[in-house]
Amino acid sequence: MAADHVSLRRNNLSVVLRHVRAAGPRSRARIAADTGLNKATVSSLVAELVERGLLREGQAEIERGALGRPGQLVELDGSSVCGVGAEINVDYLAVAALDLSGGVVLEHRVPLDVAHQDPSTTLDRLADLIREAVAAVDARGGQTAGVTLAVPGLVQSATGSLKLAPNLGWNEVPVVDEMRARLGDPAYPFRVDNEANLAALAEYSELKKDTGNQADDLVLLTGAIGVGGGVVSDGHLLRGGHGFSGEVGHMPVAPAGRTCGCGRTGCWETVVGLTTLLNKATDADDPVRDPSLDVERRLAEITRRAEAGDARTLGALADVGTWLGIGGAILVNILNPDVLVLGGYFASLGPWLQEPLESAIRDRVIAPEGGGCRVVQSELGFAAAVRGGAQISLDQVFLDPTLIGRDATGVAQ
Amino acid sequence: MAADHVSLRRNNLSVVLRHVRAAGPRSRARIAADTGLNKATVSSLVAELVERGLLREGQAEIERGALGRPGQLVELDGSSVCGVGAEINVDYLAVAALDLSGGVVLEHRVPLDVAHQDPSTTLDRLADLIREAVAAVDARGGQTAGVTLAVPGLVQSATGSLKLAPNLGWNEVPVVDEMRARLGDPAYPFRVDNEANLAALAEYSELKKDTGNQADDLVLLTGAIGVGGGVVSDGHLLRGGHGFSGEVGHMPVAPAGRTCGCGRTGCWETVVGLTTLLNKATDADDPVRDPSLDVERRLAEITRRAEAGDARTLGALADVGTWLGIGGAILVNILNPDVLVLGGYFASLGPWLQEPLESAIRDRVIAPEGGGCRVVQSELGFAAAVRGGAQISLDQVFLDPTLIGRDATGVAQ
DNA sequence: TACTTAGTTTGTTGGCTCAACAGACAAAGT
DNA sequence: ACTTTGTCTGTTGAGCCAACAAACTAAGTA
């Protein structure tokens, strides 16, 4: 809370660094004009950020044709710092490493039937993947700013423990401690977070990249066997008092519906989950239903049928889209996001879900003009969570550039 | 974003002022120890805050029995700055003025059938009340830090316009402009906000006062004819992209239920609204149903019957409590608040609602141990929104003490 | 075409100010 | 004698301002 010269400097370093990220390569003079800082101050700040390896002098001189002395472009230096994201999900493990400028250094996914493994075995495999990612960062001459693990369950961020992950069959696993031990107590911070939260963060970054500014309120729906929700409100991740926010899968929206894994009837999951879609769209002996098949392959087949105009498939998709809208409207009324992002399997099948979904929302939202809520399909799809994990580690650096290089006050957990 | 010496100073003034509010009267040395600021710095900051009339040297010397030189207590100075809150609701207008230390300077409510008035007449009456409140502040030798108006509807905070208030029958009313004109373009800032949002803020302050720290995530339910929701997340009001968040009254929870004023069936309002309770608890010719009767008086009668053990009343209350829990569980799953506060009429009847409500929530929440969500009855009841309005104006001063006194950079809107 | 000059913009330098800090110290108690 | 408070003095660090050199465009002149 209390601020001194050091935090003042830290703040302004962060302002400059984030401005370059948000607005792209720029001359010092331009940064000064944009941020309101003095030219001299910006020079000093940029010099320090260059020294820390976070910014670099741009190769290009500047756009021609302008009057006066051309400026020296300053841009993000992707070479020195990377964030690593990892993910444990029902049927795969994944890692990704992003550099400071958002470039993908590495992305790796391996299929694994996590639910039928011992957690310990899964964590061993994951440790291998993370070591591989960190090695790739090292090989590039970079430093790992942090690793964040995404899990489909309830996470207590403070203690780094996974309280409950029904779809994995995990319960009270101290994932951070377990992983830190496996990785030999690494210097970089290691965090866990909910999969949907991290995916929401990744989508938020993506949105910022595309639309420039505006839109600081976003809801992400991740569709898989279960349904997860991630909420970004006013640019901040909504975590809730104990970090258990976004549990939207069990909203009772269809009292006449199927029995849910949680024991109750009519949960949202039971009408929009992937299993339900497949049951509606196919016969019991249809090979697409085979649970041992890769999810992406099953989705590809559904997509093919939809494109071919198969009536039953289209009907099932329209049905899911409508139910998605019925639950979505609840979220929109409560949270009033600017954007509702369809992630996970909803993204793959977005083209057929979007129309019925939007119409269902329009019918149910109180705020004028549907609360101004746009519905978009995720471009990241199933990769959103790992990306978000890498992103969140990088965000720490953007918030406090002094974590990196020079005096490096300590890669504080 | 970008910070300089002035913002550094502003921040630290704010830190000291807020610390005294949160932790109570304290010596300078203690403030320094608590905040991490240097003793000398705290002396300087306190001196400035005293000069601005926000703090004052405490009368009492200090607790006895301690070793060493006793400290001079420093405490909030309630005498110089007040925040004013106002409220337009279906059947009353209200104002309140709070001083910096949270003391109630004035609280005034007048019954008015707003829905059957011309908006202009209502605003005229409200202007009278506000003038009265500001005059009361003046009479105490104080300065009005700002006035915030609470309305039961969708508010666009930026433009200060009320987009839609179904229960008032209002639509697209530029309330801020209208009121500023009536008040003769006052120097203090004038804002509008949603009634439930402001009430949530007031409850949050109340909570902080009681429990000290912890609990930064809260959901408030205001019960009246309609049902409103206000959300505080991580200490911040959740507003949503367009400021239309918290519209919980029309969540479709009871598909088999009554038709709602909004045209759909099964909205939450239709099973937990006051009208529904009365219909369930009484016969058609029961005088309690008389809508011209004062709400508080009708609630008093229901309370009397419940206390007397009237089976039908108790049944109706249990029913409403359960439905409250069914919808409440949705909110708890999405937002994971530490506390769920029952406001409005739910507060008056809380003793009978709480048990079935808590049980319904426990049955439906995914997170372990009910997500740790406590259910409490509001102490402020129907006065929460005005209090919150006054509070929010004061909060501006706590966030930027330089708004008041001395150089007063301008009572910026 | 080659050269000069004016005008504009960039980025650095040195001096100034402001605010926090550190340490010394008097004051006020045990 | 010992402790703790609060003030005072001098130092440090960071941002600001104004001046200035550098780098370029535009236009006028030979």
PDB file of N, CA and C in Angstrom, chain A residues 15-59:
ATOM      1  N   VAL A  15       4.405   0.988 -16.380  1.00  0.00           N
ATOM      2  CA  VAL A  15       3.550   1.760 -17.292  1.00  0.00           C
ATOM      3  C   VAL A  15       4.155   1.790 -18.698  1.00  0.00           C
ATOM      4  N   VAL A  16       5.450   2.038 -18.764  1.00  0.00           N
ATOM      5  CA  VAL A  16       6.103   2.111 -20.075  1.00  0.00           C
ATOM      6  C   VAL A  16       6.084   0.747 -20.758  1.00  0.00           C
ATOM      7  N   LEU A  17       6.443  -0.278 -20.001  1.00  0.00           N
ATOM      8  CA  LEU A  17       6.505  -1.616 -20.572  1.00  0.00           C
ATOM      9  C   LEU A  17       5.131  -2.054 -21.085  1.00  0.00           C
ATOM     10  N   ARG A  18       4.114  -1.805 -20.278  1.00  0.00           N
ATOM     11  CA  ARG A  18       2.767  -2.215 -20.686  1.00  0.00           C
ATOM     12  C   ARG A  18       2.259  -1.381 -21.852  1.00  0.00           C
ATOM     13  N   HIS A  19       2.683  -0.123 -21.891  1.00  0.00           N
ATOM     14  CA  HIS A  19       2.238   0.697 -23.012  1.00  0.00           C
ATOM     15  C   HIS A  19       2.817   0.183 -24.323  1.00  0.00           C
ATOM     16  N   VAL A  20       4.069  -0.218 -24.268  1.00  0.00           N
ATOM     17  CA  VAL A  20       4.682  -0.748 -25.490  1.00  0.00           C
ATOM     18  C   VAL A  20       3.994  -2.060 -25.900  1.00  0.00           C
ATOM     19  N   ARG A  21       3.628  -2.855 -24.899  1.00  0.00           N
ATOM     20  CA  ARG A  21       2.915  -4.087 -25.232  1.00  0.00           C
ATOM     21  C   ARG A  21       1.575  -3.770 -25.892  1.00  0.00           C
ATOM     22  N   ALA A  22       0.850  -2.829 -25.282  1.00  0.00           N
ATOM     23  CA  ALA A  22      -0.505  -2.554 -25.750  1.00  0.00           C
ATOM     24  C   ALA A  22      -0.518  -1.785 -27.065  1.00  0.00           C
ATOM     25  N   ALA A  23       0.418  -0.874 -27.221  1.00  0.00           N
ATOM     26  CA  ALA A  23       0.337   0.051 -28.352  1.00  0.00           C
ATOM     27  C   ALA A  23       1.352  -0.252 -29.443  1.00  0.00           C
ATOM     28  N   GLY A  24       2.236  -1.215 -29.182  1.00  0.00           N
ATOM     29  CA  GLY A  24       3.202  -1.582 -30.202  1.00  0.00           C
ATOM     30  C   GLY A  24       4.460  -0.725 -30.159  1.00  0.00           C
ATOM     31  N   PRO A  25       5.449  -1.066 -31.007  1.00  0.00           N
ATOM     32  CA  PRO A  25       6.730  -0.355 -31.026  1.00  0.00           C
ATOM     33  C   PRO A  25       6.524   1.143 -31.214  1.00  0.00           C
ATOM     34  N   ARG A  26       7.357   1.929 -30.570  1.00  0.00           N
ATOM     35  CA  ARG A  26       7.136   3.368 -30.478  1.00  0.00           C
ATOM     36  C   ARG A  26       8.427   4.086 -30.157  1.00  0.00           C
ATOM     37  N   SER A  27       8.507   5.327 -30.530  1.00  0.00           N
ATOM     38  CA  SER A  27       9.670   6.131 -30.149  1.00  0.00           C
ATOM     39  C   SER A  27       9.501   6.593 -28.706  1.00  0.00           C
ATOM     40  N   ARG A  28      10.601   6.967 -28.090  1.00  0.00           N
ATOM     41  CA  ARG A  28      10.538   7.460 -26.709  1.00  0.00           C
ATOM     42  C   ARG A  28       9.628   8.677 -26.609  1.00  0.00           C
ATOM     43  N   ALA A  29       9.767   9.565 -27.590  1.00  0.00           N
ATOM     44  CA  ALA A  29       8.964  10.794 -27.564  1.00  0.00           C
ATOM     45  C   ALA A  29       7.481  10.471 -27.595  1.00  0.00           C
ATOM     46  N   ARG A  30       7.141   9.474 -28.399  1.00  0.00           N
ATOM     47  CA  ARG A  30       5.743   9.075 -28.524  1.00  0.00           C
ATOM     48  C   ARG A  30       5.235   8.471 -27.224  1.00  0.00           C
ATOM     49  N   ILE A  31       6.074   7.656 -26.600  1.00  0.00           N
ATOM     50  CA  ILE A  31       5.695   7.059 -25.316  1.00  0.00           C
ATOM     51  C   ILE A  31       5.431   8.160 -24.296  1.00  0.00           C
ATOM     52  N   ALA A  32       6.302   9.162 -24.314  1.00  0.00           N
ATOM     53  CA  ALA A  32       6.134  10.276 -23.374  1.00  0.00           C
ATOM     54  C   ALA A  32       4.801  10.972 -23.615  1.00  0.00           C
ATOM     55  N   ALA A  33       4.512  11.228 -24.869  1.00  0.00           N
ATOM     56  CA  ALA A  33       3.260  11.916 -25.206  1.00  0.00           C
ATOM     57  C   ALA A  33       2.054  11.071 -24.792  1.00  0.00           C
ATOM     58  N   ASP A  34       2.144   9.766 -25.042  1.00  0.00           N
ATOM     59  CA  ASP A  34       1.010   8.877 -24.753  1.00  0.00           C
ATOM     60  C   ASP A  34       0.760   8.728 -23.262  1.00  0.00           C
ATOM     61  N   THR A  35       1.848   8.587 -22.493  1.00  0.00           N
ATOM     62  CA  THR A  35       1.672   8.250 -21.080  1.00  0.00           C
ATOM     63  C   THR A  35       1.583   9.486 -20.192  1.00  0.00           C
ATOM     64  N   GLY A  36       2.018  10.623 -20.702  1.00  0.00           N
ATOM     65  CA  GLY A  36       2.015  11.822 -19.877  1.00  0.00           C
ATOM     66  C   GLY A  36       3.302  11.978 -19.086  1.00  0.00           C
ATOM     67  N   LEU A  37       4.199  11.022 -19.209  1.00  0.00           N
ATOM     68  CA  LEU A  37       5.494  11.154 -18.543  1.00  0.00           C
ATOM     69  C   LEU A  37       6.369  12.129 -19.314  1.00  0.00           C
ATOM     70  N   ASN A  38       7.366  12.643 -18.650  1.00  0.00           N
ATOM     71  CA  ASN A  38       8.290  13.559 -19.296  1.00  0.00           C
ATOM     72  C   ASN A  38       9.246  12.797 -20.216  1.00  0.00           C
ATOM     73  N   LYS A  39       9.634  13.451 -21.297  1.00  0.00           N
ATOM     74  CA  LYS A  39      10.549  12.812 -22.248  1.00  0.00           C
ATOM     75  C   LYS A  39      11.790  12.282 -21.562  1.00  0.00           C
ATOM     76  N   ALA A  40      12.355  13.114 -20.698  1.00  0.00           N
ATOM     77  CA  ALA A  40      13.591  12.710 -20.011  1.00  0.00           C
ATOM     78  C   ALA A  40      13.349  11.473 -19.152  1.00  0.00           C
ATOM     79  N   THR A  41      12.213  11.452 -18.475  1.00  0.00           N
ATOM     80  CA  THR A  41      11.884  10.316 -17.625  1.00  0.00           C
ATOM     81  C   THR A  41      11.746   9.052 -18.458  1.00  0.00           C
ATOM     82  N   VAL A  42      11.077   9.176 -19.582  1.00  0.00           N
ATOM     83  CA  VAL A  42      10.902   8.009 -20.446  1.00  0.00           C
ATOM     84  C   VAL A  42      12.256   7.492 -20.908  1.00  0.00           C
ATOM     85  N   SER A  43      13.144   8.377 -21.266  1.00  0.00           N
ATOM     86  CA  SER A  43      14.477   7.948 -21.679  1.00  0.00           C
ATOM     87  C   SER A  43      15.122   7.109 -20.598  1.00  0.00           C
ATOM     88  N   SER A  44      15.041   7.617 -19.370  1.00  0.00           N
ATOM     89  CA  SER A  44      15.647   6.910 -18.253  1.00  0.00           C
ATOM     90  C   SER A  44      14.975   5.553 -18.030  1.00  0.00           C
ATOM     91  N   LEU A  45      13.659   5.529 -18.103  1.00  0.00           N
ATOM     92  CA  LEU A  45      12.925   4.279 -17.884  1.00  0.00           C
ATOM     93  C   LEU A  45      13.247   3.259 -18.970  1.00  0.00           C
ATOM     94  N   VAL A  46      13.262   3.730 -20.218  1.00  0.00           N
ATOM     95  CA  VAL A  46      13.554   2.820 -21.329  1.00  0.00           C
ATOM     96  C   VAL A  46      14.967   2.256 -21.174  1.00  0.00           C
ATOM     97  N   ALA A  47      15.897   3.125 -20.787  1.00  0.00           N
ATOM     98  CA  ALA A  47      17.275   2.653 -20.619  1.00  0.00           C
ATOM     99  C   ALA A  47      17.321   1.516 -19.613  1.00  0.00           C
ATOM    100  N   GLU A  48      16.599   1.677 -18.498  1.00  0.00           N
ATOM    101  CA  GLU A  48      16.616   0.617 -17.492  1.00  0.00           C
ATOM    102  C   GLU A  48      15.961  -0.658 -18.010  1.00  0.00           C
ATOM    103  N   LEU A  49      14.850  -0.504 -18.741  1.00  0.00           N
ATOM    104  CA  LEU A  49      14.153  -1.688 -19.263  1.00  0.00           C
ATOM    105  C   LEU A  49      15.003  -2.410 -20.307  1.00  0.00           C
ATOM    106  N   VAL A  50      15.780  -1.631 -21.071  1.00  0.00           N
ATOM    107  CA  VAL A  50      16.682  -2.248 -22.051  1.00  0.00           C
ATOM    108  C   VAL A  50      17.757  -3.030 -21.308  1.00  0.00           C
ATOM    109  N   GLU A  51      18.291  -2.395 -20.272  1.00  0.00           N
ATOM    110  CA  GLU A  51      19.340  -3.049 -19.502  1.00  0.00           C
ATOM    111  C   GLU A  51      18.843  -4.369 -18.899  1.00  0.00           C
ATOM    112  N   ARG A  52      17.573  -4.373 -18.494  1.00  0.00           N
ATOM    113  CA  ARG A  52      17.003  -5.580 -17.896  1.00  0.00           C
ATOM    114  C   ARG A  52      16.619  -6.621 -18.961  1.00  0.00           C
ATOM    115  N   GLY A  53      16.754  -6.248 -20.222  1.00  0.00           N
ATOM    116  CA  GLY A  53      16.454  -7.205 -21.284  1.00  0.00           C
ATOM    117  C   GLY A  53      14.981  -7.315 -21.624  1.00  0.00           C
ATOM    118  N   LEU A  54      14.189  -6.312 -21.227  1.00  0.00           N
ATOM    119  CA  LEU A  54      12.758  -6.395 -21.493  1.00  0.00           C
ATOM    120  C   LEU A  54      12.357  -5.599 -22.734  1.00  0.00           C
ATOM    121  N   LEU A  55      13.119  -4.563 -23.024  1.00  0.00           N
ATOM    122  CA  LEU A  55      12.888  -3.791 -24.256  1.00  0.00           C
ATOM    123  C   LEU A  55      14.171  -3.812 -25.073  1.00  0.00           C
ATOM    124  N   ARG A  56      14.036  -3.491 -26.344  1.00  0.00           N
ATOM    125  CA  ARG A  56      15.225  -3.324 -27.179  1.00  0.00           C
ATOM    126  C   ARG A  56      14.977  -2.228 -28.206  1.00  0.00           C
ATOM    127  N   GLU A  57      16.078  -1.620 -28.614  1.00  0.00           N
ATOM    128  CA  GLU A  57      16.028  -0.601 -29.661  1.00  0.00           C
ATOM    129  C   GLU A  57      15.567  -1.302 -30.940  1.00  0.00           C
ATOM    130  N   GLY A  58      14.572  -0.750 -31.621  1.00  0.00           N
ATOM    131  CA  GLY A  58      14.080  -1.382 -32.844  1.00  0.00           C
ATOM    132  C   GLY A  58      15.088  -1.277 -33.976  1.00  0.00           C
ATOM    133  N   GLN A  59      15.072  -2.286 -34.862  1.00  0.00           N
ATOM    134  CA  GLN A  59      15.979  -2.247 -36.017  1.00  0.00           C
ATOM    135  C   GLN A  59      15.585  -1.083 -36.930  1.00  0.00           C
TER     136      GLN A  59
END
